[in-house]
């Protein structure tokens, strides 16, 4: 833990007066300038500390505190070094002592979250460091840690301050990936090289103890082993299992048939997936698995067993008809199905795996990972493919106009809603949810609000963190067929299987924003992206509007084809003709008078002899007595004839006489021509 160095001793030799010594003189000797400067410097220093330094460093230092010694580490928190570190699971290595903390109420509200712990084993390798706490006999990872103090300490910002804290490094481990395959399907090429065992669901039990089914043809040069699955998920097959287990002779016959299947097919193992075992034959099922495993082991073959998700309530895990402890002793691989409700997944699966690894060797336990998305409604949770989930997200409709008209006219705004992602229609928008660690969105139907969780490489990566935390044997993938759920989860699987580490990344929020495009016109989407305003082209026609949604990895689009009516051509009115003569009269008078005056000033004295009287008297009288037309004619002729007859005769006659008389009588198109020509 860090200790502050003792204060430095005062100087024991004389020195000259420093720049701030005058601050400590008498009141009459003080110079205000240094006081102002010093105060400014102190203020800036405090501001810099507030802006750029972490709020507080709770732990750290040289690690020289002895066990049991209590230290004040800030924010009223005290810590002492524990006498010993509880046993660590395989693959976790301690780099610091375990500190027991006493955290007063309100410490977290003060911003006391940035923690530094000194390392007993300094390192320059920053990989796989994290803060852990020991809780309920289990090591829980809190946050990734980074190196500090030149490798002598590690630091992290915590969301909570636990009762104890240490720094551990996760050493790379070896994990296996098992894959289930629907009968007759092909394996996804992206999964090749990652799977150790593939289990085609080719067989089912019958009530007489026999097995029916046909083996899926798989390439013989693959690097994985084939453990065919004998499945009884529901219906007649599930009923047959309970019938078999209720009769010892049928059970013996069933075991014999399974062993023969393994021998005849030269399979190195068998997978049993009986999900509807009745509680009345619970012990018989455990004995069946024990006897089957014994028979398979005689020829060097192995047995894997799939167990349904148990019920979890108030921290209690109830496994129903399945005795996990006995099954875990007999089987070589125990595959645990997951919680489908993603809002409950992380909490429940943590409790389930903690329970499982307490009674089953962790290396035998495999967490089942699904490539399927899920939708929750009042009817329960159902599986969706990736494309089905994203297809719900990009449904769109045209919002009717103010008069409920469905007609779309060129040049007029059209509002298009993304029905299931727009907030005004009850949608949440596509977003990342930290609680479920998934990309998700909610939408409103006529009866209820539904929630969709999109499974992808990000969400699977956070699920694999549980595999790493509990040091399981690996993962079992629910469906490894080509294009099964449509979700590309293989980068996360690759990271675990080949790198030994969970892929822990979340999508960029910007990549989750929907995008709108149009084949014509202009389209504007608001910041939320849940709706768009489209202005179609004036000429009308057939156009396509596209809504593109994304889970942060893939982009899925939907097109909406719309027919647009051409906009109506505006009809000229007298009000539109009125400005035309005004434009003609104004420029003619300005253009004629301005250059004439400029040219008249240059040549002779005639301009200076009688300009004021003639120009003032004549126009004033004419403006009062005669109409505007006479005003235009009189000055124009007089001013253009005398000084610059050659330059102004031709244009003046055309501009003032022809258009002025004709524009008030002719339509706008004819009146426009002389103006352009002049």
mmCIF file of C-alpha atoms in Angstrom, residues 94 207 440 459 606 626:
data_model
loop_
_atom_site.group_PDB
_atom_site.id
_atom_site.type_symbol
_atom_site.label_atom_id
_atom_site.label_comp_id
_atom_site.label_asym_id
_atom_site.label_seq_id
_atom_site.Cartn_x
_atom_site.Cartn_y
_atom_site.Cartn_z
ATOM 1 C CA UNK A 94 -1.810 -13.764 -7.792
ATOM 2 C CA UNK A 207 -40.597 -47.183 -26.082
ATOM 3 C CA UNK A 440 -31.365 -5.260 -27.838
ATOM 4 C CA UNK A 459 -22.925 -10.957 -26.510
ATOM 5 C CA UNK A 606 -24.043 73.857 -70.125
ATOM 6 C CA UNK A 626 -49.276 64.460 -65.315
#
